[in-house]
Amino acid sequence: MSAFLTYLLNGLAVGCAIALIASGLVVIHRVTGVVNFAQGTFAVVAGLCTSSLLGLGFPHGLSELAAVLVAALAGLLTGLAAIGRRGTTPLSSLIVTLGVGVLAYAVEIVLWGDQPRSAPGLAGSVTLAGARVQTQHLLVIGVTAAAFALLALFFGRTYLGKALTACASNPYAARVVGIDTRLMGLLAFALGGLLGGIAGVLVTPLRPISFDTDVTLIVNAFAAAVFGALTRPVITLAGALLLGVAETMAAGYGYGSHQLEVALGLMIVVMIVQASRRSVVSQEQT
């Protein structure tokens, strides 16, 4: 039972990191209609930056903050490439994000090499109901809870958040009342980079990060985002937690190499369920 609880709590922490990346996907898609397949790159960039800054002697806190800001800048630059030109279709923008992800491989290899890097996090562990959990895992859970609470306040209580929501709900009406939808789209990409960066600095102490880690990250995040239909952050969080627990259980009771297969399998199941729901809804409407 103690092993089960340990896997469960660790899985929740993994799911929280996935949820942060997936929430960036949701924010960008809601505002722009674009699926940003470079979302995992932001986490990788932040993790590698954190490792480098700490290695140069910069203190904790400052290193993580700088890395998250770099990830937000990377998100903004990705947005400029994907939607900066007026009239770009969502499909074209999606292809651009794939190209950005491939380009990021080359840049990361030049700057950091192809060997995995890690960074020190919170040391030690705690025992909860007989389960031993790393302190860093608890930090991931706490930061994710705070991030989702702040996102809810941002979109529900601030003018900028309401403007982003308006672009997601009705872009035409938003333009009519004077909201610059392209600017809101760029801000959504920057916010996606910020969320991905937070995930990157939290995950790097738990598992080594390399230039191609974004593949696993984006597969997991996309599966969670699809669970929330790419529009609902709370459902996306639930999907990410389910995915994190499933992966951790598979690694704990089976083989760690099966984690990616679990993510892909769950993503396929969720996509089939979502497609069936949409077909039922469309039939009812007709």
XYZ file of N, CA and C in Angstrom:
858
model
N 0.823 -1.203 0.000
C 0.000 0.000 0.000
C 0.861 1.259 0.000
N 1.977 1.230 0.754
C 2.859 2.395 0.780
C 3.463 2.649 -0.593
N 3.801 1.558 -1.298
C 4.333 1.730 -2.653
C 3.278 2.318 -3.572
N 2.035 1.866 -3.443
C 0.953 2.401 -4.269
C 0.763 3.895 -4.016
N 0.757 4.299 -2.746
C 0.595 5.712 -2.422
C 1.766 6.541 -2.942
N 2.953 5.975 -2.885
C 4.130 6.683 -3.413
C 3.989 6.904 -4.905
N 3.610 5.837 -5.627
C 3.407 5.973 -7.071
C 2.296 6.979 -7.374
N 1.237 6.953 -6.555
C 0.112 7.851 -6.784
C 0.522 9.313 -6.623
N 1.206 9.634 -5.547
C 1.623 11.012 -5.299
C 2.655 11.475 -6.330
N 3.580 10.591 -6.659
C 4.545 10.943 -7.695
C 3.859 11.139 -9.045
N 2.850 10.294 -9.307
C 2.109 10.446 -10.555
C 1.344 11.754 -10.616
N 0.801 12.186 -9.477
C 0.114 13.472 -9.439
C 1.082 14.610 -9.746
N 2.311 14.503 -9.246
C 3.311 15.529 -9.530
C 3.667 15.547 -11.013
N 3.842 14.367 -11.595
C 4.118 14.286 -13.032
C 2.949 14.861 -13.823
N 1.738 14.518 -13.398
C 0.552 15.040 -14.076
C 0.445 16.547 -13.981
N 0.857 17.109 -12.863
C 0.827 18.572 -12.716
C 1.771 19.240 -13.706
N 2.963 18.681 -13.888
C 3.895 19.244 -14.867
C 3.321 19.147 -16.277
N 2.696 18.014 -16.584
C 2.048 17.858 -17.888
C 0.933 18.885 -18.044
N 0.178 19.126 -16.958
C -0.942 20.060 -17.019
C -0.486 21.472 -17.338
N 0.663 21.882 -16.814
C 1.172 23.227 -17.098
C 1.457 23.389 -18.585
N 2.088 22.384 -19.183
C 2.382 22.450 -20.615
C 1.091 22.383 -21.420
N 0.190 21.484 -21.014
C -1.080 21.342 -21.725
C -1.924 22.606 -21.628
N -1.872 23.292 -20.486
C -2.653 24.524 -20.341
C -2.161 25.587 -21.314
N -0.859 25.586 -21.604
C -0.348 26.491 -22.628
C -0.926 26.171 -23.994
N -1.040 24.890 -24.300
C -1.687 24.482 -25.553
C -3.129 24.970 -25.616
N -3.837 24.831 -24.501
C -5.249 25.223 -24.455
C -5.399 26.727 -24.627
N -4.575 27.495 -23.927
C -4.664 28.952 -24.017
C -4.425 29.419 -25.452
N -3.395 28.890 -26.076
C -3.064 29.302 -27.442
C -4.162 28.895 -28.416
N -4.668 27.671 -28.275
C -5.692 27.196 -29.200
C -6.996 27.953 -29.021
N -7.358 28.258 -27.784
C -8.612 28.978 -27.548
C -8.592 30.361 -28.187
N -7.460 31.023 -28.123
C -7.388 32.401 -28.619
C -7.143 32.459 -30.116
N -6.310 31.548 -30.637
C -5.883 31.640 -32.041
C -6.407 30.513 -32.921
N -6.873 29.414 -32.332
C -7.272 28.256 -33.119
C -6.104 27.433 -33.616
N -4.902 27.728 -33.116
C -3.682 27.046 -33.562
C -3.264 26.018 -32.524
N -2.911 24.813 -32.977
C -2.310 23.807 -32.111
C -0.798 24.012 -32.171
N -0.213 24.425 -31.063
C 1.204 24.779 -31.030
C 2.040 23.557 -30.672
N 2.589 22.908 -31.684
C 3.407 21.720 -31.441
C 4.829 22.060 -31.018
N 5.124 23.338 -30.833
C 6.406 23.728 -30.251
C 6.294 23.951 -28.750
N 5.149 23.618 -28.162
C 4.918 23.892 -26.749
C 5.920 23.179 -25.847
N 6.275 21.949 -26.181
C 7.258 21.235 -25.374
C 8.630 21.856 -25.425
N 8.929 22.568 -26.512
C 10.229 23.226 -26.649
C 10.430 24.275 -25.571
N 9.366 24.962 -25.171
C 9.493 26.007 -24.157
C 9.959 25.421 -22.827
N 9.438 24.251 -22.484
C 9.856 23.597 -21.244
C 11.315 23.178 -21.321
N 11.729 22.665 -22.478
C 13.117 22.244 -22.651
C 14.057 23.433 -22.552
N 13.714 24.530 -23.205
C 14.548 25.728 -23.160
C 14.692 26.226 -21.727
N 13.590 26.274 -20.995
C 13.641 26.740 -19.614
C 14.497 25.812 -18.752
N 14.341 24.505 -18.943
C 15.137 23.569 -18.166
C 16.618 23.681 -18.450
N 16.978 23.805 -19.719
C 18.386 23.937 -20.082
C 18.963 25.260 -19.592
N 18.175 26.328 -19.676
C 18.632 27.629 -19.168
C 18.866 27.574 -17.659
N 17.954 26.932 -16.949
C 18.118 26.801 -15.503
C 19.402 26.062 -15.162
N 19.661 24.969 -15.862
C 20.874 24.194 -15.623
C 22.124 25.030 -15.877
N 22.123 25.800 -16.957
C 23.289 26.618 -17.296
C 23.501 27.733 -16.276
N 22.428 28.425 -15.905
C 22.558 29.548 -14.975
C 23.014 29.086 -13.594
N 22.465 27.976 -13.129
C 22.911 27.443 -11.844
C 24.363 26.993 -11.918
N 24.745 26.434 -13.074
C 26.129 26.020 -13.253
C 27.089 27.189 -13.255
N 26.621 28.356 -13.675
C 27.459 29.563 -13.683
C 27.508 30.253 -12.327
N 26.775 29.732 -11.369
C 26.815 30.292 -10.025
C 25.680 31.218 -9.665
N 24.690 31.362 -10.549
C 23.535 32.199 -10.222
C 22.692 31.504 -9.157
N 22.056 32.263 -8.274
C 21.289 31.635 -7.187
C 19.967 31.068 -7.679
N 19.427 30.153 -6.881
C 18.081 29.660 -7.143
C 17.098 30.823 -7.039
N 16.006 30.705 -7.696
C 15.028 31.786 -7.725
C 15.300 32.697 -8.895
N 16.464 33.319 -8.897
C 16.837 34.178 -10.024
C 17.036 33.350 -11.280
N 17.676 32.196 -11.147
C 17.913 31.326 -12.304
C 16.597 30.826 -12.890
N 15.711 30.364 -12.023
C 14.429 29.852 -12.508
C 13.581 30.961 -13.126
N 13.588 32.145 -12.503
C 12.810 33.265 -13.035
C 13.323 33.673 -14.409
N 14.643 33.775 -14.549
C 15.215 34.139 -15.841
C 14.890 33.097 -16.897
N 14.934 31.814 -16.520
C 14.642 30.748 -17.473
C 13.184 30.806 -17.932
N 12.267 31.083 -17.013
C 10.854 31.184 -17.376
C 10.629 32.368 -18.312
N 11.296 33.484 -18.068
C 11.162 34.651 -18.946
C 11.724 34.363 -20.333
N 12.815 33.606 -20.398
C 13.363 33.208 -21.704
C 12.349 32.344 -22.450
N 11.692 31.438 -21.730
C 10.672 30.590 -22.354
C 9.496 31.433 -22.845
N 9.104 32.438 -22.067
C 8.021 33.321 -22.501
C 8.421 34.083 -23.767
N 9.671 34.528 -23.827
C 10.165 35.198 -25.032
C 10.167 34.243 -26.215
N 10.564 32.991 -25.972
C 10.523 31.992 -27.046
C 9.100 31.781 -27.530
N 8.134 31.809 -26.606
C 6.741 31.693 -27.000
C 6.287 32.865 -27.853
N 6.705 34.071 -27.472
C 6.350 35.257 -28.248
C 6.939 35.197 -29.651
N 8.211 34.777 -29.759
C 8.847 34.670 -31.075
C 8.166 33.596 -31.924
N 7.756 32.506 -31.288
C 7.020 31.470 -32.016
C 5.694 32.019 -32.527
N 5.033 32.826 -31.693
C 3.792 33.444 -32.117
C 3.990 34.384 -33.292
N 5.069 35.161 -33.270
C 5.351 36.053 -34.394
C 5.545 35.261 -35.679
N 6.232 34.117 -35.575
C 6.451 33.298 -36.768
C 5.167 32.619 -37.231
N 4.306 32.245 -36.281
C 3.121 31.451 -36.623
C 1.933 32.310 -37.049
N 1.690 33.415 -36.347
C 0.484 34.207 -36.620
C 0.796 35.684 -36.843
N 2.085 36.026 -36.908
C 2.445 37.429 -37.052
C 1.971 38.050 -38.348
N 1.834 37.247 -39.366
C 1.366 37.745 -40.661
C -0.138 37.562 -40.756
N -0.832 38.628 -41.051
C -2.288 38.572 -41.139
C -2.735 37.643 -42.269
N -3.814 36.929 -42.008
C -4.358 36.032 -43.016
C -3.793 34.631 -42.984
N -2.855 34.365 -42.066
C -2.297 33.014 -41.968
C -3.341 32.073 -41.393
N -3.587 30.966 -42.052
C -4.596 30.015 -41.592
C -4.064 29.205 -40.412
N -4.951 28.685 -39.559
C -4.502 27.854 -38.438
C -3.663 26.656 -38.869
N -4.002 26.049 -40.027
C -3.218 24.911 -40.506
C -1.800 25.338 -40.866
N -1.666 26.479 -41.531
C -0.333 26.984 -41.865
C 0.450 27.312 -40.600
N -0.228 27.905 -39.630
C 0.444 28.235 -38.369
C 0.894 26.968 -37.645
N 0.074 25.914 -37.699
C 0.465 24.641 -37.084
C 1.748 24.117 -37.709
N 1.839 24.186 -39.033
C 3.048 23.723 -39.726
C 4.247 24.564 -39.322
N 4.015 25.869 -39.134
C 5.103 26.747 -38.702
C 5.607 26.336 -37.318
N 4.689 25.991 -36.415
C 5.123 25.583 -35.075
C 5.935 24.287 -35.120
N 5.575 23.394 -36.031
C 6.400 22.191 -36.208
C 7.806 22.562 -36.678
N 7.877 23.510 -37.600
C 9.178 23.964 -38.078
C 9.983 24.632 -36.978
N 9.312 25.397 -36.130
C 10.001 26.036 -35.006
C 10.580 24.985 -34.070
N 9.822 23.919 -33.832
C 10.315 22.851 -32.978
C 11.554 22.180 -33.541
N 11.580 21.962 -34.860
C 12.758 21.354 -35.495
C 13.945 22.313 -35.439
N 13.695 23.589 -35.713
C 14.762 24.583 -35.631
C 15.326 24.669 -34.219
N 14.452 24.550 -33.230
C 14.906 24.610 -31.842
C 15.894 23.488 -31.531
N 15.722 22.306 -32.156
C 16.683 21.219 -31.966
C 18.096 21.689 -32.277
N 18.246 22.313 -33.452
C 19.577 22.746 -33.884
C 20.144 23.800 -32.941
N 19.302 24.754 -32.542
C 19.764 25.816 -31.649
C 20.183 25.237 -30.295
N 19.389 24.317 -29.768
C 19.703 23.736 -28.459
C 20.969 22.908 -28.504
N 21.186 22.174 -29.587
C 22.411 21.377 -29.700
C 23.631 22.284 -29.776
N 23.517 23.385 -30.504
C 24.641 24.329 -30.608
C 24.953 24.951 -29.251
N 23.911 25.314 -28.509
C 24.117 26.025 -27.240
C 24.449 25.091 -26.076
N 23.801 23.922 -26.027
C 23.942 23.056 -24.859
C 24.465 21.658 -25.185
N 24.650 21.344 -26.448
C 25.088 20.002 -26.795
C 23.927 19.017 -26.807
N 24.256 17.749 -27.018
C 23.214 16.725 -27.126
C 23.137 15.818 -25.909
N 23.872 16.138 -24.841
C 23.840 15.322 -23.637
C 22.795 15.847 -22.659
N 22.077 14.953 -21.982
C 21.058 15.402 -21.021
C 21.665 16.225 -19.890
N 20.905 17.193 -19.435
C 21.319 18.049 -18.324
C 20.254 18.016 -17.237
N 20.708 18.281 -16.031
C 19.785 18.344 -14.907
C 20.126 19.563 -14.061
N 19.357 19.771 -13.030
C 19.583 20.903 -12.136
C 19.135 20.508 -10.740
N 19.793 21.016 -9.718
C 19.371 20.688 -8.351
C 18.056 21.364 -7.997
N 17.224 20.641 -7.277
C 15.957 21.195 -6.815
C 15.895 21.158 -5.307
N 14.693 21.055 -4.771
C 14.542 20.948 -3.332
C 15.005 19.570 -2.873
N 15.885 19.548 -1.913
C 16.421 18.282 -1.427
C 15.498 17.669 -0.392
N 15.666 16.369 -0.194
C 14.951 15.685 0.859
C 13.616 15.130 0.408
N 12.946 14.502 1.339
C 11.641 13.899 1.084
C 10.822 13.939 2.369
N 9.538 13.716 2.210
C 8.636 13.679 3.361
C 7.825 12.391 3.295
N 7.278 11.996 4.430
C 6.460 10.789 4.500
C 5.012 11.182 4.754
N 4.127 10.770 3.858
C 2.702 11.064 3.966
C 1.931 9.756 3.923
N 1.277 9.416 5.019
C 0.486 8.186 5.122
C 1.307 6.954 4.746
N 2.564 6.972 5.155
C 3.434 5.847 4.872
C 4.121 5.896 3.533
N 3.809 6.890 2.717
C 4.418 7.015 1.396
C 5.513 8.070 1.436
N 6.676 7.737 0.910
C 7.783 8.689 0.877
C 7.754 9.430 -0.452
N 7.707 10.760 -0.386
C 7.580 11.599 -1.565
C 8.687 12.639 -1.538
N 9.324 12.855 -2.691
C 10.341 13.878 -2.782
C 9.719 15.261 -2.571
N 10.480 16.126 -1.918
C 9.999 17.486 -1.679
C 9.763 18.224 -2.987
N 10.573 17.933 -4.002
C 10.398 18.586 -5.300
C 9.045 18.241 -5.909
N 8.573 17.017 -5.698
C 7.253 16.633 -6.195
C 6.160 17.468 -5.540
N 6.288 17.707 -4.251
C 5.308 18.541 -3.562
C 5.356 19.970 -4.073
N 6.558 20.451 -4.397
C 6.690 21.795 -4.966
C 5.974 21.882 -6.306
N 6.112 20.843 -7.127
C 5.450 20.826 -8.435
C 3.937 20.913 -8.256
N 3.398 20.130 -7.317
C 1.953 20.131 -7.082
C 1.498 21.501 -6.584
N 2.236 22.086 -5.643
C 1.857 23.378 -5.094
C 1.907 24.497 -6.117
N 2.980 24.523 -6.920
C 3.114 25.574 -7.935
C 2.024 25.429 -8.995
N 1.705 24.205 -9.380
C 0.657 23.987 -10.383
C -0.695 24.462 -9.859
N -1.007 24.141 -8.612
C -2.269 24.605 -8.033
C -2.331 26.127 -8.022
N -1.223 26.765 -7.647
C -1.195 28.231 -7.631
C -1.323 28.797 -9.040
N -0.664 28.162 -10.010
C -0.708 28.649 -11.390
C -2.128 28.587 -11.951
N -2.825 27.484 -11.706
C -4.192 27.368 -12.225
C -5.137 28.340 -11.516
N -4.910 28.588 -10.231
C -5.731 29.572 -9.520
C -5.498 30.972 -10.081
N -4.240 31.307 -10.360
C -3.926 32.617 -10.928
C -4.481 32.751 -12.341
N -4.451 31.664 -13.113
C -5.035 31.711 -14.454
C -6.535 31.984 -14.390
N -7.210 31.339 -13.433
C -8.644 31.570 -13.291
C -8.934 33.022 -12.932
N -8.126 33.588 -12.035
C -8.297 34.990 -11.677
C -7.968 35.901 -12.850
N -6.919 35.556 -13.591
C -6.500 36.386 -14.719
C -7.582 36.455 -15.791
N -8.133 35.306 -16.168
C -9.143 35.283 -17.225
C -10.506 35.770 -16.739
N -10.774 35.659 -15.453
C -12.082 36.043 -14.949
C -12.183 37.439 -14.390
N -11.045 38.029 -13.948
C -11.114 39.290 -13.228
C -10.371 40.452 -13.896
N -9.456 40.187 -14.834
C -8.669 41.267 -15.424
C -9.192 41.614 -16.815
N -8.970 42.877 -17.204
C -9.409 43.320 -18.530
C -8.683 42.547 -19.628
N -7.370 42.356 -19.445
C -6.603 41.636 -20.463
C -7.082 40.201 -20.593
N -7.349 39.567 -19.457
C -7.846 38.199 -19.502
C -9.198 38.103 -20.174
N -10.068 39.076 -19.911
C -11.380 39.086 -20.556
C -11.259 39.353 -22.057
N -10.270 40.167 -22.443
C -10.047 40.403 -23.868
C -9.595 39.126 -24.563
N -8.724 38.356 -23.903
C -8.304 37.073 -24.469
C -9.489 36.113 -24.572
N -10.341 36.106 -23.546
C -11.519 35.250 -23.575
C -12.468 35.656 -24.685
N -12.591 36.972 -24.910
C -13.463 37.454 -25.982
C -12.956 36.983 -27.339
N -11.644 37.018 -27.537
C -11.077 36.528 -28.805
C -11.347 35.049 -28.980
N -11.345 34.309 -27.876
C -11.606 32.877 -27.957
C -13.080 32.604 -28.255
N -13.969 33.419 -27.658
C -15.406 33.176 -27.814
C -15.922 33.616 -29.175
N -15.553 34.840 -29.581
C -16.051 35.390 -30.840
C -15.044 36.392 -31.392
N -14.096 35.939 -32.227
C -13.060 36.849 -32.741
C -13.639 38.032 -33.512
N -14.710 37.797 -34.282
C -15.289 38.887 -35.064
C -15.837 39.978 -34.159
N -16.608 39.577 -33.129
C -17.157 40.559 -32.197
C -16.042 41.277 -31.441
N -14.959 40.551 -31.126
C -13.833 41.177 -30.439
C -13.201 42.266 -31.305
N -13.064 41.991 -32.597
C -12.507 43.008 -33.505
C -13.445 44.205 -33.630
N -14.742 43.948 -33.620
C -15.718 45.034 -33.758
C -15.604 46.028 -32.602
N -15.362 45.519 -31.384
C -15.278 46.401 -30.219
C -13.865 46.957 -30.018
N -12.971 46.705 -30.976
C -11.656 47.326 -30.931
C -10.536 46.501 -30.342
N -10.747 45.223 -30.110
C -9.694 44.358 -29.581
C -8.814 43.868 -30.730
N -7.528 44.043 -30.584
C -6.574 43.578 -31.596
C -6.373 42.074 -31.410
N -7.036 41.272 -32.220
C -6.991 39.817 -32.044
C -5.599 39.250 -32.306
N -4.857 39.879 -33.229
C -3.507 39.370 -33.481
C -2.611 39.615 -32.267
N -2.731 40.802 -31.656
C -1.953 41.089 -30.447
C -2.328 40.135 -29.328
N -3.622 39.844 -29.191
C -4.053 38.897 -28.172
C -3.488 37.498 -28.452
N -3.407 37.148 -29.725
C -2.814 35.869 -30.084
C -1.349 35.792 -29.698
N -0.609 36.873 -29.920
C 0.806 36.910 -29.537
C 0.955 36.801 -28.020
N 0.073 37.486 -27.292
C 0.104 37.381 -25.838
C -0.211 35.960 -25.383
N -1.125 35.297 -26.105
C -1.444 33.910 -25.767
C -0.220 33.015 -25.968
N 0.526 33.229 -27.042
C 1.751 32.449 -27.262
C 2.773 32.721 -26.163
N 2.905 33.999 -25.761
C 3.839 34.333 -24.683
C 3.414 33.670 -23.374
N 2.104 33.656 -23.108
C 1.606 32.998 -21.906
C 1.835 31.493 -21.977
N 1.658 30.928 -23.171
C 1.960 29.513 -23.342
C 3.425 29.211 -23.076
N 4.309 30.095 -23.551
C 5.729 29.924 -23.266
C 6.023 30.032 -21.786
N 5.338 30.961 -21.105
C 5.520 31.127 -19.663
C 5.122 29.862 -18.910
N 3.961 29.305 -19.249
C 3.494 28.090 -18.577
C 4.410 26.909 -18.874
N 4.848 26.798 -20.132
C 5.793 25.741 -20.461
C 7.110 25.910 -19.728
N 7.552 27.162 -19.581
C 8.788 27.419 -18.860
C 8.704 27.036 -17.397
N 7.564 27.324 -16.766
C 7.380 26.927 -15.370
C 7.481 25.412 -15.237
N 6.843 24.702 -16.162
C 6.931 23.241 -16.133
C 8.373 22.778 -16.303
N 9.119 23.431 -17.192
C 10.498 23.031 -17.444
C 11.390 23.169 -16.227
N 11.295 24.297 -15.514
C 12.162 24.491 -14.351
C 11.763 23.577 -13.197
N 10.488 23.151 -13.159
C 10.064 22.235 -12.111
C 10.458 20.798 -12.397
N 10.474 20.432 -13.675
C 10.741 19.034 -14.051
C 12.229 18.732 -14.113
N 13.049 19.716 -14.467
C 14.481 19.472 -14.676
C 15.169 18.833 -13.474
N 14.852 19.218 -12.227
C 15.481 18.509 -11.101
C 15.029 17.066 -10.944
N 13.906 16.689 -11.569
C 13.360 15.345 -11.406
C 13.828 14.384 -12.482
N 14.052 14.899 -13.682
C 14.500 14.044 -14.778
C 15.389 14.857 -15.704
N 16.447 14.255 -16.247
C 17.349 15.000 -17.140
C 16.613 15.520 -18.376
N 17.024 16.691 -18.834
C 16.425 17.340 -19.994
C 17.459 17.395 -21.111
N 17.051 17.028 -22.316
C 17.915 17.156 -23.488
C 17.107 17.775 -24.620
N 17.755 17.987 -25.744
C 17.120 18.706 -26.841
C 15.866 18.004 -27.364
N 15.801 16.680 -27.247
C 14.666 15.944 -27.796
C 13.641 15.529 -26.742
N 13.770 16.040 -25.525
C 12.798 15.719 -24.479
C 11.421 16.260 -24.814
N 11.374 17.279 -25.676
C 10.087 17.895 -25.997
C 9.131 16.915 -26.671
N 9.652 15.854 -27.281
C 8.769 14.874 -27.934
C 7.853 14.226 -26.895
N 8.462 13.722 -25.824
C 7.665 13.112 -24.761
C 6.732 14.119 -24.114
N 7.232 15.327 -23.895
C 6.432 16.359 -23.239
C 5.214 16.730 -24.068
N 5.405 16.924 -25.375
C 4.284 17.377 -26.205
C 3.273 16.252 -26.411
N 3.736 15.006 -26.465
C 2.795 13.887 -26.597
C 1.896 13.818 -25.370
N 2.506 13.902 -24.187
C 1.724 13.878 -22.952
C 0.799 15.081 -22.859
N 1.330 16.267 -23.153
C 0.533 17.487 -23.036
C -0.610 17.496 -24.040
N -0.349 17.044 -25.252
C -1.400 17.030 -26.257
C -2.501 16.048 -25.876
N -2.109 14.907 -25.304
C -3.119 13.943 -24.848
C -4.013 14.563 -23.782
N -3.417 15.297 -22.846
C -4.213 15.951 -21.801
C -5.083 17.058 -22.381
N -4.528 17.832 -23.313
C -5.291 18.922 -23.921
C -6.462 18.386 -24.736
N -6.254 17.281 -25.440
C -7.342 16.661 -26.196
C -8.437 16.175 -25.248
N -8.037 15.688 -24.080
C -9.016 15.261 -23.082
C -9.941 16.415 -22.719
N -9.394 17.642 -22.689
C -10.199 18.826 -22.431
C -10.692 19.501 -23.681
N -10.666 18.786 -24.816
C -11.137 19.300 -26.101
C -10.407 20.567 -26.530
N -9.204 20.754 -26.018
C -8.353 21.908 -26.356
C -8.998 23.251 -25.982
N -9.996 23.208 -25.111
C -10.693 24.443 -24.748
C -10.939 24.588 -23.251
N -10.903 23.494 -22.492
C -11.302 23.549 -21.084
C -10.111 23.233 -20.179
N -9.555 24.266 -19.528
C -8.358 24.059 -18.701
C -8.568 23.090 -17.546
N -9.721 23.154 -16.886
C -9.949 22.290 -15.723
C -10.010 20.824 -16.140
N -10.700 20.529 -17.235
C -10.750 19.154 -17.734
C -9.373 18.720 -18.215
N -8.628 19.648 -18.776
C -7.253 19.351 -19.190
C -6.409 18.967 -17.984
N -6.578 19.690 -16.882
C -5.854 19.345 -15.650
C -6.204 17.941 -15.188
N -7.484 17.600 -15.222
C -7.906 16.253 -14.821
C -7.285 15.199 -15.727
N -7.283 15.460 -17.031
C -6.670 14.514 -17.956
C -5.183 14.361 -17.721
N -4.499 15.469 -17.417
C -3.061 15.405 -17.161
C -2.761 14.606 -15.894
N -3.571 14.795 -14.856
C -3.366 14.031 -13.619
C -3.593 12.546 -13.858
N -4.640 12.215 -14.608
C -4.904 10.815 -14.949
C -3.738 10.218 -15.724
N -3.227 10.983 -16.670
C -2.118 10.505 -17.486
C -0.858 10.322 -16.653
N -0.564 11.299 -15.775
C 0.625 11.191 -14.933
C 0.570 9.988 -14.011
N -0.594 9.750 -13.416
C -0.740 8.594 -12.524
C -0.616 7.293 -13.317
N -1.228 7.233 -14.498
C -1.152 6.020 -15.314
C 0.286 5.717 -15.713
N 1.027 6.742 -16.099
C 2.420 6.532 -16.492
C 3.257 6.058 -15.315
N 3.055 6.682 -14.161
C 3.848 6.310 -12.992
C 3.516 4.894 -12.532
N 2.256 4.532 -12.584
C 1.873 3.171 -12.224
C 2.469 2.168 -13.196
N 2.471 2.514 -14.488
C 3.059 1.619 -15.487
C 4.549 1.453 -15.252
N 5.218 2.552 -14.890
C 6.659 2.463 -14.624
C 6.937 1.720 -13.323
N 6.065 1.914 -12.322
C 6.307 1.290 -11.026
C 6.023 -0.196 -11.004
N 4.963 -0.607 -11.712
C 4.567 -2.011 -11.686
C 4.975 -2.769 -12.947
N 5.488 -2.050 -13.927
C 5.909 -2.721 -15.164
C 7.302 -2.308 -15.558
N 7.394 -1.610 -16.678
C 8.678 -1.174 -17.205
C 8.604 0.322 -17.512
N 9.652 1.033 -17.119
C 9.674 2.469 -17.337
C 9.619 2.854 -18.795
N 10.096 1.980 -19.680
C 10.109 2.291 -21.107
C 8.708 2.294 -21.707
N 7.704 1.836 -20.958
C 6.335 1.775 -21.469
C 5.560 3.071 -21.231
N 6.204 4.072 -20.637
C 5.482 5.292 -20.296
C 4.948 5.995 -21.535
N 5.772 6.116 -22.580
C 5.335 6.801 -23.790
C 4.201 6.038 -24.462
N 4.268 4.696 -24.435
C 3.205 3.899 -25.022
C 1.886 4.119 -24.277
N 1.970 4.262 -22.964
C 0.760 4.538 -22.175
C 0.157 5.865 -22.599
N 1.007 6.891 -22.762
C 0.512 8.213 -23.174
C -0.146 8.152 -24.546
N 0.515 7.466 -25.480
C -0.048 7.371 -26.828
C -1.358 6.596 -26.823
N -1.414 5.502 -26.044
C -2.631 4.713 -25.981
C -3.792 5.499 -25.402
N -3.534 6.217 -24.319
C -4.586 7.032 -23.721
C -5.033 8.148 -24.659
N -4.072 8.739 -25.380
C -4.416 9.813 -26.302
C -5.331 9.294 -27.408
N -5.038 8.108 -27.926
C -5.872 7.537 -28.984
C -7.281 7.253 -28.468
N -7.363 6.686 -27.260
C -8.674 6.396 -26.680
C -9.471 7.673 -26.489
N -8.815 8.708 -25.946
C -9.510 9.971 -25.705
C -9.969 10.603 -27.010
N -9.134 10.560 -28.038
C -9.507 11.138 -29.329
C -10.699 10.403 -29.932
N -10.748 9.085 -29.764
C -11.890 8.320 -30.275
C -13.159 8.704 -29.532
N -13.059 8.825 -28.188
C -14.226 9.210 -27.389
C -14.691 10.612 -27.750
N -13.730 11.547 -27.904
C -14.097 12.916 -28.255
C -14.763 12.966 -29.626
N -14.229 12.191 -30.572
C -14.813 12.178 -31.913
C -16.226 11.608 -31.890
N -16.448 10.575 -31.081
C -17.787 9.996 -30.992
C -18.767 10.965 -30.350
N -18.318 11.714 -29.349
C -19.189 12.699 -28.709
C -19.581 13.789 -29.701
N -18.612 14.258 -30.486
C -18.902 15.318 -31.446
C -19.887 14.835 -32.503
N -19.733 13.579 -32.915
C -20.655 13.058 -33.930
C -22.061 12.941 -33.376
N -22.177 12.571 -32.098
C -23.500 12.479 -31.460
C -24.127 13.865 -31.358
N -23.321 14.862 -30.958
C -23.822 16.227 -30.822
C -24.279 16.763 -32.182
N -23.477 16.502 -33.223
C -23.845 16.988 -34.556
C -25.124 16.329 -35.062
N -25.308 15.032 -34.742
C -26.527 14.349 -35.140
C -27.730 14.919 -34.416
N -27.569 15.244 -33.116
C -28.665 15.820 -32.370
C -29.041 17.185 -32.891
N -28.060 17.980 -33.325
C -28.317 19.310 -33.844
C -29.028 19.252 -35.193
N -28.716 18.228 -35.983
C -29.374 18.091 -37.278
C -30.750 17.441 -37.147
